[in-house]
Each structure stands twice: as structure tokens, then as C-alpha cells.
Amino acid sequence: MVLKCADIGHLAADTATHKKWSLKLEEEFFRQGDMEKALGLSVSPLMDRTHKGGITRSQIGFFSIVGIPMYKAMVSAFEDARPLLDGVMANYKCWEAAAASGKDPRT
């Protein structure tokens, strides 16, 4: 569990660092989608760059389904990890605010 939290550790980073990593991952996904299109394949979910604005929705889902439960479980085993969960929750709230405002997170 701790190794997986480290793998998705940018969720707990300061907001600027987390946003930077999220946008880099989105670009990586889009490049895969571009390659799938070039090969005549169906584009995988979340990997089609023509569907703009999806990062806010996908991040909220990822936090809700994976990130928050994972970090909560880690804190239940290691209370000293609570500042990491606090960082995750702060970033989650930023994505919620972006979704509510309709603002593009790339700006």
C-alpha cells in the first residue's frame, strides 16, 4: 500500500506540483490516444485529446475511487502520514472548485 501511495504521490504534493504532474500525465495519455488513432484502433478512454476538459472530471474520479481511500488506509496504519492525506484532500478540493467554476485547469 505504501508503495502504491508513493507511485501516486503527486496527489499529496503542493498544488502547483500536483497540477504540473497531472497535466504531464494527461499529455502522456493523449499521445497514446494519438498512436491508437494512427494505427486505426479505437481510442482508449481518457486518451482522446479531442475531448477537452476531461482532466477535471477524471481527476475527481481518480481521487474519489483510488487516491483518497488509499491515503486514508495508509493513515489508519501510519498516523504520521496524515499530512500526506491533508495534501491529497487539498488538491481534491482544488479539482472540485475547478469543476464547479468550469475553469480549464491548464490556465
GROMACS .gro file of C-alpha atoms in nm, residues 24-99:
model
   76
   24LYS     CA    1   0.204   1.576  -1.791
   25LEU     CA    2   0.013   1.251  -1.735
   26GLU     CA    3  -0.278   1.382  -1.940
   27GLU     CA    4  -0.038   1.458  -2.227
   28GLU     CA    5   0.107   1.107  -2.199
   29PHE     CA    6  -0.245   0.964  -2.224
   30PHE     CA    7  -0.321   1.185  -2.525
   31ARG     CA    8  -0.007   1.068  -2.703
   32GLN     CA    9  -0.117   0.710  -2.654
   33GLY     CA   10  -0.457   0.803  -2.799
   34ASP     CA   11  -0.285   0.969  -3.095
   35MET     CA   12  -0.090   0.649  -3.161
   36GLU     CA   13  -0.406   0.441  -3.135
   37LYS     CA   14  -0.578   0.665  -3.390
   38ALA     CA   15  -0.277   0.650  -3.623
   39LEU     CA   16  -0.293   0.269  -3.608
   40GLY     CA   17  -0.666   0.271  -3.685
   41LEU     CA   18  -0.757   0.149  -3.337
   42SER     CA   19  -1.032   0.273  -3.110
   43VAL     CA   20  -0.902   0.536  -2.874
   44SER     CA   21  -0.890   0.422  -2.511
   45PRO     CA   22  -1.098   0.608  -2.251
   46LEU     CA   23  -0.940   0.933  -2.126
   47MET     CA   24  -0.688   0.928  -2.411
   48ASP     CA   25  -0.868   1.126  -2.681
   49ARG     CA   26  -0.735   1.482  -2.694
   50THR     CA   27  -1.047   1.596  -2.882
   51HIS     CA   28  -1.245   1.556  -2.558
   52LYS     CA   29  -1.115   1.864  -2.378
   53GLY     CA   30  -1.195   1.938  -2.017
   54GLY     CA   31  -1.193   1.576  -1.915
   55ILE     CA   32  -0.898   1.607  -1.680
   56THR     CA   33  -1.104   1.779  -1.410
   57ARG     CA   34  -1.367   1.507  -1.419
   58SER     CA   35  -1.112   1.225  -1.439
   59GLN     CA   36  -0.908   1.366  -1.151
   60ILE     CA   37  -1.213   1.394  -0.927
   61GLY     CA   38  -1.298   1.032  -1.009
   62PHE     CA   39  -0.941   0.911  -0.953
   63PHE     CA   40  -0.918   1.090  -0.618
   64SER     CA   41  -1.259   0.954  -0.508
   65ILE     CA   42  -1.207   0.594  -0.617
   66VAL     CA   43  -0.832   0.544  -0.569
   67GLY     CA   44  -0.642   0.831  -0.409
   68ILE     CA   45  -0.848   0.926  -0.105
   69PRO     CA   46  -0.928   0.568   0.004
   70MET     CA   47  -0.563   0.466  -0.044
   71TYR     CA   48  -0.426   0.753   0.163
   72LYS     CA   49  -0.696   0.708   0.431
   73ALA     CA   50  -0.594   0.343   0.463
   74MET     CA   51  -0.229   0.442   0.492
   75VAL     CA   52  -0.309   0.695   0.765
   76SER     CA   53  -0.510   0.432   0.954
   77ALA     CA   54  -0.193   0.220   0.964
   78PHE     CA   55   0.059   0.506   0.995
   79GLU     CA   56  -0.087   0.811   1.171
   80ASP     CA   57   0.227   1.014   1.096
   81ALA     CA   58   0.126   1.006   0.728
   82ARG     CA   59  -0.170   1.236   0.799
   83PRO     CA   60  -0.001   1.541   0.635
   84LEU     CA   61   0.002   1.343   0.309
   85LEU     CA   62  -0.373   1.283   0.333
   86ASP     CA   63  -0.419   1.652   0.409
   87GLY     CA   64  -0.232   1.733   0.086
   88VAL     CA   65  -0.448   1.488  -0.109
   89MET     CA   66  -0.764   1.646   0.028
   90ALA     CA   67  -0.640   1.999  -0.052
   91ASN     CA   68  -0.574   1.900  -0.415
   92TYR     CA   69  -0.908   1.721  -0.438
   93LYS     CA   70  -1.082   2.040  -0.325
   94CYS     CA   71  -0.896   2.233  -0.597
   95TRP     CA   72  -1.030   1.994  -0.863
   96GLU     CA   73  -1.380   2.025  -0.718
   97ALA     CA   74  -1.354   2.405  -0.733
   98ALA     CA   75  -1.232   2.387  -1.094
   99ALA     CA   76  -1.527   2.165  -1.184
   0.00000   0.00000   0.00000
